[in-house]
Amino acid sequence: MAWLPPSIDPALFLDVMSFRRLAYFLGTPGGELLKRAAEMVFYLLIVWMILAEYRQRKRRDYKYLAAGFFALFARNAIMSLILFSGVFGTVPFTRFSLAFLFLDQALESLALLAIVGAFLFPVFRKCAQRFQGLVMLWSVGVGMAHLAVYTLVKQSLCSQPLGEALVDAIQISVLLLPFFVIRKASYQRPRFARSVLVAFAVYIVWPLTNVISYLLIGYVDPRVRVIEHPLPFISMFLLLRAVYLDMVDKAGLYSKLRQSEATIQHEKKLNQLKDNFISIVSHELRTPLTSIKLYLALLRQGKFGKILPKQESAMKTVYDESTRLSDLITDLLTLKKMESGKLELEKVRFSLPEIIDDLYIHIAREKGMSVEAKLAPCAVLGDRNRLKQVFINLMNNAIKFSEKGGTITLSCGNKGNQCFFAVSDTGSGIPKEELPKIFDKFYQVEDALTRKNQGIGLGLSIVKQIVELHGGTVDVKSEVGKGSTFTVWIPKN
Ligand code: ADP
C-alpha cells in the first residue's frame, strides 16, 4: 500500500477492493446463480401478491401483470437450474448455453410484453377485446422473432453478438410502446402514468446500451454489463411500487365509497320514515277534516236550527280554512304518491273546462275579486280529479297573490292538436329571474319568514308533475306589478 497517494485512506481502499471483488464475483457463474435465485424468489412473491389481488377484483390488467411476472420468475428459475448444475454439477454450460440464452431472452421479452399490456389495458378499456387480440398476436410475433434470430445464430448465418443485439432491438420495440400509447391516450391518472413511464425508461437503458455498444465496438463490454445489470431489477421494483400505490389508492377509495354507501342507505331509511310519517299524518288529518266540513255544510244549510248572520260568517271562515287545509293535505299525499311512482291516472274522456270547481270562483268573489271566463270546450283523455287539483292550485295562487279589486280570468280552448287551460290574474306578478325556479319543490319567491301569504311551495311543482303525467306542459308569463298567466297544455283527444 506504500504506493497509495497520502490523501487516500487505506481503509477506504480496502472497501474499493471488496467492491471490485463483489463485482467480479457477480460476473462469475456462481454470482449469476445468486442473482438469479434472488430474483426468482422476488418475482414469485410478486406473482403471489398480484394473484391475491386478482382473485378479489378480477381485473384483467392484474391477470396480465401476474402472467408477466410469472414469465420473469420462470426465466430466472430455468437459468438458476442451469447455473446450479453448471456450478455444482457435472453438466458443462457450453452444451446448452445458446438455446437457453435465447429461451431466457424470449421469456424476458414475453414478460415485458405482458407487463406493458397490463399497464396499457386501462388506457384501452373501451376496446379491450380488440386490444387483447393484438397483444396475443404480438406475443406470437415476438416469440417467432426470437426463434428466427436463434436459428440464424445456430446456423452461423449471423454472429452471436449480432443475434444478441437483434434480440435487444426486439425488446426496445416492446418497451417503447407505452411511451407512445400512454402519451397519446389522455390517461386519467397522470401521476400513475408518470411512474410507469419512468420505470419503463429505466428498463430500456439495458437493451439500448447493448445495441449502442454493439454498433460502436461490435460486442458488449463486460464492464458495461456490470453497470447496467441492476437496471431491469430496479425498473421492476419501480413498476411494483406504482402498482402497490395504485392498489392502496383504490383500497382507500373503496373504503370511502363503502362509507358513503352506508350513509346513503341510512339517509334513504330516514327519508322513508319521514315519507311514511307524512302519509300517516295526512291520512289521519284528512278523515276528521272531512267530517268537520260535512257538519259545517249541514249547519250552514240550517239542518240543526236557524243560523244568525254573524254565526254564518264565522262558519264560512271555518269552512274556507278547512278547505285550504284539505287542499294542502291532498297536495302532500299526491306528492308522496308521485315520488314513490304509485300515482296512477284514472283516465276518462272529458271536456277540459270541467276541471273548474265553482267553490274557488266563489272564494275569489268573496275576497273582492272579479272572475271572468272565456271557455270553449276541448276534449282530453285524462284524470279529471288530478286535473281538478291543477285548477285548484293555480286558482289558489291567483287568489293568494291578487289584491281586492283584481281580476282573475279563466280561459280554455285549443291550438293545433293541444287543449289549453289558462288562469290569469292581475296580482303581484313574479320577477323574471325567479320564473325558472317557481316549479321546484318547496320553492317560494318571498322569504318564508317575511311572506304574508300562506303555502309551503308545493302547488306548482305538483301542477307540473300532474300535467307532465298527461303528456302536457305548463308555461308562465308574468310581469311584476301587472299579474301572471299560467297556461296548461294537454294533448287533444
Ligand atoms: P305556494 O304554496 O308558495 O303558493 P307554489 O308552488 O304554488 O307554492 O308557488 C311557488 C311560488 O311561486 C309562490 O310562493 C309565489 O312566490 C310564486 N307564485 C305562484 N303563483 C303565483 C301567482 N299567481 N302570482 C304571483 N306569484 C306566484
Coordinates of C-alpha atoms and ligand atoms in Angstrom, one line a residue:
M1 CA 0.0 0.0 0.0
A2 CA 3.0 2.2 0.1
W3 CA 2.3 3.5 -3.4
L4 CA -1.1 4.9 -2.4
P5 CA -1.2 8.7 -2.5
P6 CA -1.2 10.0 1.1
S7 CA -4.7 11.6 0.7
I8 CA -6.4 8.2 0.3
D9 CA -7.4 6.3 3.4
P10 CA -6.1 2.7 3.2
A11 CA -9.4 1.5 4.9
L12 CA -11.4 3.1 2.1
F13 CA -9.2 1.5 -0.4
L14 CA -9.9 -1.9 1.1
D15 CA -13.6 -1.1 0.6
V16 CA -13.0 -0.4 -3.0
M17 CA -11.2 -3.6 -3.3
S18 CA -14.0 -5.6 -1.7
F19 CA -16.5 -3.9 -4.1
R20 CA -14.3 -4.9 -7.0
R21 CA -14.2 -8.4 -5.7
L22 CA -18.0 -8.4 -5.3
A23 CA -18.4 -7.1 -8.9
Y24 CA -16.1 -9.8 -10.1
F25 CA -18.0 -12.5 -8.2
L26 CA -21.3 -11.3 -9.6
G27 CA -19.8 -11.7 -13.1
T28 CA -18.9 -15.4 -12.4
P29 CA -21.5 -18.3 -12.8
G30 CA -21.7 -18.5 -9.0
G31 CA -22.6 -14.8 -8.7
E32 CA -25.0 -15.1 -11.6
L33 CA -26.7 -18.0 -9.8
L34 CA -27.0 -16.0 -6.7
K35 CA -28.6 -13.1 -8.5
R36 CA -31.0 -15.3 -10.5
A37 CA -32.1 -17.2 -7.4
A38 CA -32.8 -13.9 -5.5
E39 CA -34.8 -12.5 -8.5
M40 CA -36.7 -15.8 -8.8
V41 CA -37.9 -15.6 -5.2
F42 CA -38.7 -11.9 -5.6
Y43 CA -40.8 -12.5 -8.7
L44 CA -42.5 -15.4 -7.1
L45 CA -43.6 -13.2 -4.2
I46 CA -44.9 -10.6 -6.6
V47 CA -46.9 -13.2 -8.6
W48 CA -48.4 -14.4 -5.3
M49 CA -49.3 -10.8 -4.2
I50 CA -50.9 -9.9 -7.6
L51 CA -52.8 -13.1 -7.8
A52 CA -54.3 -12.5 -4.4
E53 CA -55.4 -9.0 -5.6
Y54 CA -56.7 -10.5 -8.9
R55 CA -58.8 -13.1 -7.1
Q56 CA -60.6 -10.3 -5.2
R57 CA -61.1 -7.8 -8.0
K58 CA -61.0 -9.9 -11.2
R59 CA -59.3 -7.1 -13.1
R60 CA -57.9 -8.1 -16.5
D61 CA -54.8 -5.9 -16.2
Y62 CA -53.8 -7.8 -13.0
K63 CA -54.0 -11.1 -14.9
Y64 CA -51.6 -9.7 -17.5
L65 CA -49.3 -8.4 -14.7
A66 CA -49.3 -11.8 -13.0
A67 CA -48.5 -13.5 -16.3
G68 CA -45.7 -11.1 -16.9
F69 CA -44.1 -11.5 -13.5
F70 CA -44.6 -15.3 -13.8
A71 CA -42.6 -15.3 -17.0
L72 CA -39.9 -13.4 -15.2
F73 CA -40.0 -16.0 -12.4
A74 CA -39.9 -18.9 -14.9
R75 CA -36.9 -17.3 -16.7
N76 CA -34.9 -17.0 -13.5
A77 CA -36.0 -20.4 -12.3
I78 CA -34.7 -22.1 -15.5
M79 CA -31.5 -20.1 -15.5
S80 CA -30.9 -20.9 -11.8
L81 CA -31.3 -24.6 -12.5
I82 CA -28.8 -24.5 -15.4
L83 CA -26.4 -22.4 -13.4
F84 CA -26.8 -24.7 -10.4
S85 CA -26.0 -27.8 -12.5
G86 CA -23.0 -25.9 -14.0
V87 CA -21.6 -24.6 -10.8
F88 CA -22.3 -27.6 -8.5
G89 CA -22.9 -30.4 -11.0
T90 CA -21.1 -32.0 -13.9
V91 CA -23.0 -30.7 -16.9
P92 CA -20.9 -28.2 -18.8
F93 CA -22.6 -24.9 -19.7
T94 CA -21.5 -25.0 -23.3
R95 CA -23.8 -27.9 -24.0
F96 CA -26.9 -25.9 -24.0
S97 CA -25.9 -22.3 -23.4
L98 CA -27.0 -20.9 -26.8
A99 CA -30.5 -22.4 -26.7
F100 CA -31.0 -21.4 -23.1
L101 CA -29.6 -18.0 -23.7
F102 CA -32.3 -17.4 -26.3
L103 CA -35.0 -19.0 -24.2
D104 CA -34.0 -16.7 -21.4
Q105 CA -34.3 -13.7 -23.7
A106 CA -37.5 -14.8 -25.3
L107 CA -39.1 -15.3 -21.8
E108 CA -37.9 -11.8 -20.8
S109 CA -39.4 -10.3 -24.0
L110 CA -42.8 -12.0 -23.5
A111 CA -42.8 -11.0 -19.8
L112 CA -42.2 -7.4 -20.8
L113 CA -45.0 -7.6 -23.4
A114 CA -47.4 -8.9 -20.8
I115 CA -46.4 -6.2 -18.3
V116 CA -46.6 -3.5 -20.9
G117 CA -50.0 -4.9 -21.8
A118 CA -51.1 -4.7 -18.2
F119 CA -50.2 -1.0 -18.0
L120 CA -51.8 -0.2 -21.3
F121 CA -55.1 -2.1 -20.6
P122 CA -56.7 0.7 -18.5
V123 CA -56.0 3.1 -21.4
F124 CA -57.7 0.7 -23.9
R125 CA -60.5 -0.3 -21.6
K126 CA -63.1 0.7 -24.2
C127 CA -61.7 -1.6 -26.9
A128 CA -60.4 -4.2 -24.5
Q129 CA -61.4 -7.2 -26.7
R130 CA -59.6 -5.9 -29.8
F131 CA -56.6 -4.9 -27.7
Q132 CA -56.3 -8.3 -26.1
G133 CA -56.2 -9.9 -29.6
L134 CA -53.5 -7.5 -30.6
V135 CA -51.3 -8.4 -27.6
M136 CA -51.8 -12.1 -28.3
L137 CA -50.8 -11.6 -31.9
W138 CA -47.8 -9.5 -31.0
S139 CA -46.6 -12.1 -28.4
V140 CA -46.6 -14.7 -31.2
G141 CA -44.7 -12.3 -33.3
V142 CA -42.1 -11.6 -30.6
G143 CA -41.7 -15.4 -29.9
M144 CA -41.2 -16.1 -33.7
A145 CA -38.7 -13.2 -34.0
H146 CA -36.6 -14.7 -31.2
L147 CA -36.8 -18.2 -32.8
A148 CA -35.7 -16.7 -36.1
V149 CA -32.7 -14.9 -34.6
Y150 CA -31.8 -18.1 -32.7
T151 CA -31.9 -20.2 -35.9
L152 CA -29.8 -17.6 -37.7
V153 CA -27.1 -17.7 -35.0
K154 CA -27.3 -21.5 -34.7
Q155 CA -26.8 -22.0 -38.5
S156 CA -23.9 -19.5 -38.2
L157 CA -25.7 -17.2 -40.6
C158 CA -25.2 -14.4 -38.2
S159 CA -22.7 -13.9 -35.3
Q160 CA -23.8 -14.3 -31.7
P161 CA -23.2 -10.6 -30.7
L162 CA -25.3 -9.5 -33.7
G163 CA -28.0 -12.0 -32.6
E164 CA -28.0 -10.6 -29.1
A165 CA -28.2 -7.1 -30.5
L166 CA -31.2 -8.1 -32.6
V167 CA -32.9 -9.5 -29.5
D168 CA -32.2 -6.3 -27.7
A169 CA -33.8 -4.4 -30.6
I170 CA -37.0 -6.5 -30.2
Q171 CA -37.1 -5.7 -26.5
I172 CA -36.7 -2.0 -27.3
S173 CA -39.6 -2.1 -29.6
V174 CA -41.8 -3.7 -26.9
L175 CA -40.6 -1.2 -24.2
L176 CA -41.2 1.9 -26.4
L177 CA -44.9 1.1 -26.8
P178 CA -46.1 2.5 -23.5
F179 CA -44.4 5.8 -24.3
F180 CA -46.5 6.2 -27.5
V181 CA -49.7 4.9 -26.1
I182 CA -49.8 6.5 -22.6
R183 CA -48.7 9.8 -24.0
K184 CA -51.2 9.8 -26.9
A185 CA -54.3 8.5 -25.0
S186 CA -55.4 11.0 -22.4
Y187 CA -54.6 8.9 -19.3
Q188 CA -56.9 9.7 -16.4
R189 CA -54.2 9.3 -13.7
P190 CA -51.1 11.4 -14.7
R191 CA -49.2 10.6 -11.5
F192 CA -49.6 6.9 -12.0
A193 CA -48.7 7.1 -15.8
R194 CA -45.6 9.1 -15.0
S195 CA -44.2 6.5 -12.5
V196 CA -45.0 3.7 -15.0
L197 CA -43.1 5.6 -17.8
V198 CA -40.1 6.2 -15.6
A199 CA -39.9 2.5 -14.7
F200 CA -40.0 1.5 -18.4
A201 CA -37.4 4.2 -19.2
V202 CA -35.1 2.7 -16.6
Y203 CA -35.6 -0.8 -18.1
I204 CA -34.9 0.4 -21.7
V205 CA -31.4 1.6 -20.8
W206 CA -30.2 -2.0 -20.7
P207 CA -31.1 -3.2 -24.2
L208 CA -30.3 0.3 -25.6
T209 CA -26.7 0.4 -24.2
N210 CA -26.2 -3.1 -25.5
V211 CA -27.3 -2.1 -29.0
I212 CA -25.2 1.1 -28.9
S213 CA -22.2 -0.9 -27.6
Y214 CA -22.6 -3.4 -30.4
L215 CA -22.9 -0.7 -33.0
L216 CA -19.7 1.1 -31.7
I217 CA -17.4 -1.8 -30.8
G218 CA -19.1 -4.9 -32.2
Y219 CA -19.8 -6.5 -28.8
V220 CA -20.9 -5.6 -25.3
D221 CA -18.2 -4.6 -22.9
P222 CA -18.4 -6.8 -19.7
R223 CA -17.9 -3.6 -17.7
V224 CA -21.0 -2.1 -19.2
R225 CA -22.8 -5.3 -18.3
V226 CA -21.8 -4.9 -14.6
I227 CA -23.1 -1.4 -14.5
E228 CA -26.4 -2.0 -16.3
H229 CA -27.3 -5.3 -14.7
P230 CA -29.3 -3.9 -11.8
L231 CA -31.4 -1.7 -14.0
P232 CA -34.1 -4.2 -15.0
F233 CA -34.4 -5.2 -11.4
I234 CA -34.8 -1.5 -10.3
S235 CA -37.3 -1.0 -13.1
M236 CA -39.4 -3.9 -11.9
F237 CA -39.2 -2.5 -8.4
L238 CA -40.5 0.9 -9.6
L239 CA -43.3 -0.8 -11.5
L240 CA -44.2 -2.7 -8.4
R241 CA -44.2 0.5 -6.4
A242 CA -46.6 2.0 -8.9
V243 CA -48.9 -1.0 -8.8
Y244 CA -48.8 -1.1 -5.0
L245 CA -49.6 2.7 -4.7
D246 CA -52.4 2.2 -7.2
M247 CA -53.8 -0.7 -5.1
V248 CA -53.5 1.3 -1.9
D249 CA -55.2 4.3 -3.6
K250 CA -58.0 2.1 -4.8
A251 CA -58.4 0.4 -1.4
G252 CA -58.8 3.9 0.2
L253 CA -61.3 4.9 -2.4
Y254 CA -63.3 1.6 -1.9
S255 CA -63.5 2.1 1.8
K256 CA -64.6 5.7 1.3
L257 CA -67.2 4.5 -1.2
R258 CA -68.4 1.9 1.2
Q259 CA -68.7 4.5 4.0
S260 CA -70.7 6.9 1.8
E261 CA -72.9 4.0 0.6
A262 CA -73.7 3.2 4.2
T263 CA -74.6 6.9 4.8
I264 CA -76.8 7.0 1.7
Q265 CA -78.6 3.8 2.9
H266 CA -79.1 5.4 6.3
E267 CA -80.5 8.6 4.8
K268 CA -82.7 6.6 2.5
K269 CA -84.2 4.9 5.5
L270 CA -84.7 8.2 7.3
N271 CA -86.4 9.6 4.2
Q272 CA -88.6 6.6 4.0
L273 CA -89.6 7.1 7.7
K274 CA -90.3 10.7 7.0
D275 CA -92.4 9.9 4.0
N276 CA -94.3 7.3 5.9
F277 CA -94.8 9.8 8.7
I278 CA -96.2 12.5 6.3
S279 CA -98.5 10.0 4.7
I280 CA -99.9 8.6 8.0
V281 CA -100.3 12.1 9.5
S282 CA -102.0 13.3 6.3
H283 CA -104.4 10.4 6.2
E284 CA -105.2 10.9 9.9
L285 CA -105.9 14.6 9.4
R286 CA -108.0 14.1 6.3
T287 CA -110.6 11.8 7.9
P288 CA -111.7 14.2 10.8
L289 CA -111.5 17.1 8.3
T290 CA -114.0 15.5 6.0
S291 CA -116.4 15.2 8.9
I292 CA -115.8 18.8 10.0
K293 CA -116.6 20.0 6.5
L294 CA -119.7 17.8 6.3
Y295 CA -121.1 19.0 9.6
L296 CA -120.3 22.6 8.8
A297 CA -122.1 22.3 5.5
L298 CA -125.2 20.9 7.3
L299 CA -125.0 23.6 9.9
R300 CA -124.8 26.3 7.3
Q301 CA -127.8 24.8 5.5
G302 CA -129.8 25.2 8.8
K303 CA -130.2 21.4 9.3
F304 CA -129.6 21.9 13.0
G305 CA -131.6 25.0 13.6
K306 CA -131.7 28.6 12.4
I307 CA -128.3 30.4 12.0
L308 CA -127.8 34.0 12.8
P309 CA -125.9 36.1 10.1
K310 CA -122.9 36.6 12.5
Q311 CA -122.7 32.8 13.1
E312 CA -123.0 32.2 9.3
S313 CA -120.0 34.5 8.6
A314 CA -117.9 32.7 11.3
M315 CA -118.8 29.3 9.9
K316 CA -117.9 30.4 6.4
T317 CA -114.4 31.4 7.6
V318 CA -114.1 28.0 9.3
Y319 CA -115.3 26.3 6.1
D320 CA -112.8 28.2 3.9
E321 CA -109.9 27.4 6.2
S322 CA -110.8 23.7 6.3
T323 CA -110.9 23.7 2.5
R324 CA -107.4 25.2 2.5
L325 CA -106.2 22.6 4.9
S326 CA -107.7 19.7 2.9
D327 CA -106.1 21.1 -0.3
L328 CA -102.7 21.1 1.5
I329 CA -103.2 17.6 2.6
T330 CA -104.2 16.5 -0.9
D331 CA -101.0 18.1 -2.2
L332 CA -98.8 16.3 0.3
L333 CA -100.4 13.0 -0.4
T334 CA -100.2 13.5 -4.2
L335 CA -96.5 14.4 -3.9
K336 CA -95.8 11.4 -1.9
K337 CA -97.6 9.1 -4.4
M338 CA -95.8 10.7 -7.3
E339 CA -92.4 10.4 -5.7
S340 CA -92.9 6.7 -5.0
G341 CA -94.2 6.2 -8.5
K342 CA -97.5 4.9 -7.2
L343 CA -99.7 7.6 -8.7
E344 CA -101.9 6.0 -11.3
L345 CA -104.1 8.1 -13.5
E346 CA -107.7 7.1 -13.9
K347 CA -108.2 8.4 -17.5
V348 CA -111.6 9.3 -18.9
R349 CA -112.6 11.4 -21.9
F350 CA -114.0 14.8 -20.8
S351 CA -114.0 18.4 -21.7
L352 CA -111.3 20.5 -20.1
P353 CA -113.5 23.3 -18.6
E354 CA -115.0 20.6 -16.4
I355 CA -112.0 20.9 -14.1
I356 CA -113.3 24.2 -12.8
D357 CA -114.6 24.0 -9.2
D358 CA -117.2 26.7 -8.5
L359 CA -116.2 26.8 -4.9
Y360 CA -112.9 28.6 -5.7
I361 CA -114.7 31.1 -8.0
H362 CA -117.0 31.8 -5.1
I363 CA -114.0 32.2 -2.7
A364 CA -112.3 34.7 -5.2
R365 CA -115.5 36.7 -5.4
E366 CA -115.9 36.8 -1.7
K367 CA -112.4 38.2 -1.4
G368 CA -113.5 41.1 -3.7
M369 CA -112.1 39.9 -7.0
S370 CA -114.0 39.6 -10.2
V371 CA -113.7 36.3 -12.1
E372 CA -114.2 36.2 -15.9
A373 CA -114.3 33.1 -18.0
K374 CA -113.7 32.6 -21.7
L375 CA -114.3 28.9 -22.1
A376 CA -114.5 26.8 -25.3
P377 CA -115.0 23.1 -24.8
C378 CA -111.9 20.9 -25.7
A379 CA -111.9 17.1 -25.1
V380 CA -109.0 15.5 -23.4
L381 CA -108.2 12.0 -22.1
G382 CA -107.2 12.4 -18.6
D383 CA -107.7 12.0 -14.8
R384 CA -110.4 14.5 -14.0
N385 CA -109.7 14.7 -10.3
R386 CA -106.0 15.2 -10.8
L387 CA -106.6 17.9 -13.4
K388 CA -109.1 19.5 -11.0
Q389 CA -106.2 19.6 -8.5
V390 CA -104.2 21.5 -11.1
F391 CA -107.0 24.0 -11.4
I392 CA -107.3 24.4 -7.6
N393 CA -103.6 25.0 -7.2
L394 CA -103.4 27.6 -9.9
M395 CA -106.7 29.3 -8.7
N396 CA -105.5 29.3 -5.1
N397 CA -102.3 31.1 -6.2
A398 CA -104.2 33.6 -8.3
I399 CA -106.4 34.4 -5.3
K400 CA -103.4 34.4 -2.9
F401 CA -101.3 36.8 -4.9
S402 CA -104.1 39.2 -6.0
E403 CA -105.5 42.2 -4.1
K404 CA -109.1 43.1 -3.6
G405 CA -110.5 44.6 -6.8
G406 CA -108.3 42.4 -9.0
T407 CA -109.5 40.2 -11.9
I408 CA -109.0 36.5 -12.5
T409 CA -109.6 35.3 -16.0
L410 CA -110.1 31.6 -16.8
S411 CA -109.8 30.6 -20.4
C412 CA -110.0 27.3 -22.2
G413 CA -109.7 26.4 -25.9
N414 CA -107.5 24.6 -28.4
K415 CA -104.5 25.4 -30.6
G416 CA -103.3 22.8 -33.1
N417 CA -103.6 19.4 -31.5
Q418 CA -103.4 20.7 -27.9
C419 CA -106.1 21.9 -25.5
F420 CA -105.1 24.8 -23.2
F421 CA -106.4 25.9 -19.8
A422 CA -105.2 29.3 -18.5
V423 CA -105.5 31.1 -15.2
S424 CA -104.7 34.7 -15.4
D425 CA -104.5 37.3 -12.6
T426 CA -103.8 41.0 -12.2
G427 CA -101.8 40.3 -9.0
S428 CA -98.3 40.9 -7.8
G429 CA -96.5 39.1 -10.6
I430 CA -93.2 37.3 -10.4
P431 CA -89.7 38.7 -11.2
K432 CA -88.3 37.3 -14.4
E433 CA -85.2 35.7 -12.8
E434 CA -87.5 33.7 -10.4
L435 CA -89.6 32.2 -13.2
P436 CA -87.4 29.1 -13.9
K437 CA -87.4 28.2 -10.2
I438 CA -91.1 28.5 -9.2
F439 CA -91.9 25.0 -10.3
D440 CA -89.3 23.5 -8.0
K441 CA -90.4 21.6 -4.9
F442 CA -90.7 23.9 -1.8
Y443 CA -89.6 27.0 -3.8
Q444 CA -91.2 30.3 -2.8
V445 CA -90.2 33.7 -4.2
E446 CA -90.6 35.5 -0.9
D447 CA -88.7 34.6 2.1
A448 CA -90.7 32.1 4.3
L449 CA -90.3 34.4 7.3
T450 CA -91.4 37.7 5.7
R451 CA -94.1 36.4 3.4
K452 CA -97.7 37.3 4.1
N453 CA -99.3 34.6 2.0
Q454 CA -99.7 31.0 3.3
G455 CA -98.4 28.0 1.4
I456 CA -95.5 25.6 1.5
G457 CA -94.2 25.9 -2.1
L458 CA -95.6 22.6 -3.3
G459 CA -98.5 23.7 -5.5
L460 CA -96.7 24.5 -8.8
S461 CA -94.4 21.5 -8.5
I462 CA -97.5 19.3 -8.3
V463 CA -99.2 21.1 -11.2
K464 CA -96.1 20.5 -13.4
Q465 CA -95.9 16.8 -12.5
I466 CA -99.6 16.1 -13.0
V467 CA -99.6 17.9 -16.3
E468 CA -96.4 16.1 -17.5
L469 CA -98.0 12.7 -16.5
H470 CA -100.7 13.6 -19.0
G471 CA -98.1 14.3 -21.7
G472 CA -98.6 18.0 -21.4
T473 CA -96.7 21.2 -20.4
V474 CA -97.2 24.3 -18.3
D475 CA -95.9 27.8 -19.1
V476 CA -96.0 31.0 -17.3
K477 CA -95.9 34.7 -18.4
S478 CA -95.6 37.3 -15.7
E479 CA -94.7 40.9 -15.1
V480 CA -94.1 42.4 -11.6
G481 CA -97.0 44.6 -10.6
K482 CA -99.2 43.6 -13.6
G483 CA -100.0 39.9 -13.0
S484 CA -99.3 36.4 -14.1
T485 CA -100.8 33.9 -16.5
F486 CA -100.3 30.2 -16.1
T487 CA -101.2 28.0 -19.1
V488 CA -101.6 24.3 -19.1
W489 CA -101.3 22.4 -22.4
I490 CA -102.8 18.9 -22.7
P491 CA -102.9 16.8 -25.9
K492 CA -106.4 16.8 -27.5
N493 CA -108.4 13.7 -27.7
Ligands
ADP1 P1 -97.0 28.3 -2.6 O1 -97.5 27.2 -1.7 O2 -96.0 29.1 -2.0 O3 -98.1 29.0 -3.3 P2 -96.4 27.3 -5.3 O4 -95.5 26.2 -5.7 O5 -97.8 27.2 -5.7 O6 -96.2 27.4 -3.7 O7 -95.8 28.6 -5.8 C1 -94.4 28.9 -5.7 C2 -94.2 30.4 -5.7 O8 -94.5 30.9 -7.0 C3 -95.1 31.1 -4.7 O9 -94.5 31.1 -3.4 C4 -95.1 32.5 -5.3 O10 -94.0 33.2 -4.9 C5 -95.0 32.2 -6.8 N1 -96.3 32.3 -7.5 C6 -97.1 31.2 -7.9 N2 -98.2 31.6 -8.5 C7 -98.2 33.0 -8.4 C8 -99.1 34.0 -8.9 N3 -100.3 33.7 -9.5 N4 -98.7 35.3 -8.7 C9 -97.6 35.6 -8.1 N5 -96.7 34.7 -7.7 C10 -97.0 33.4 -7.8

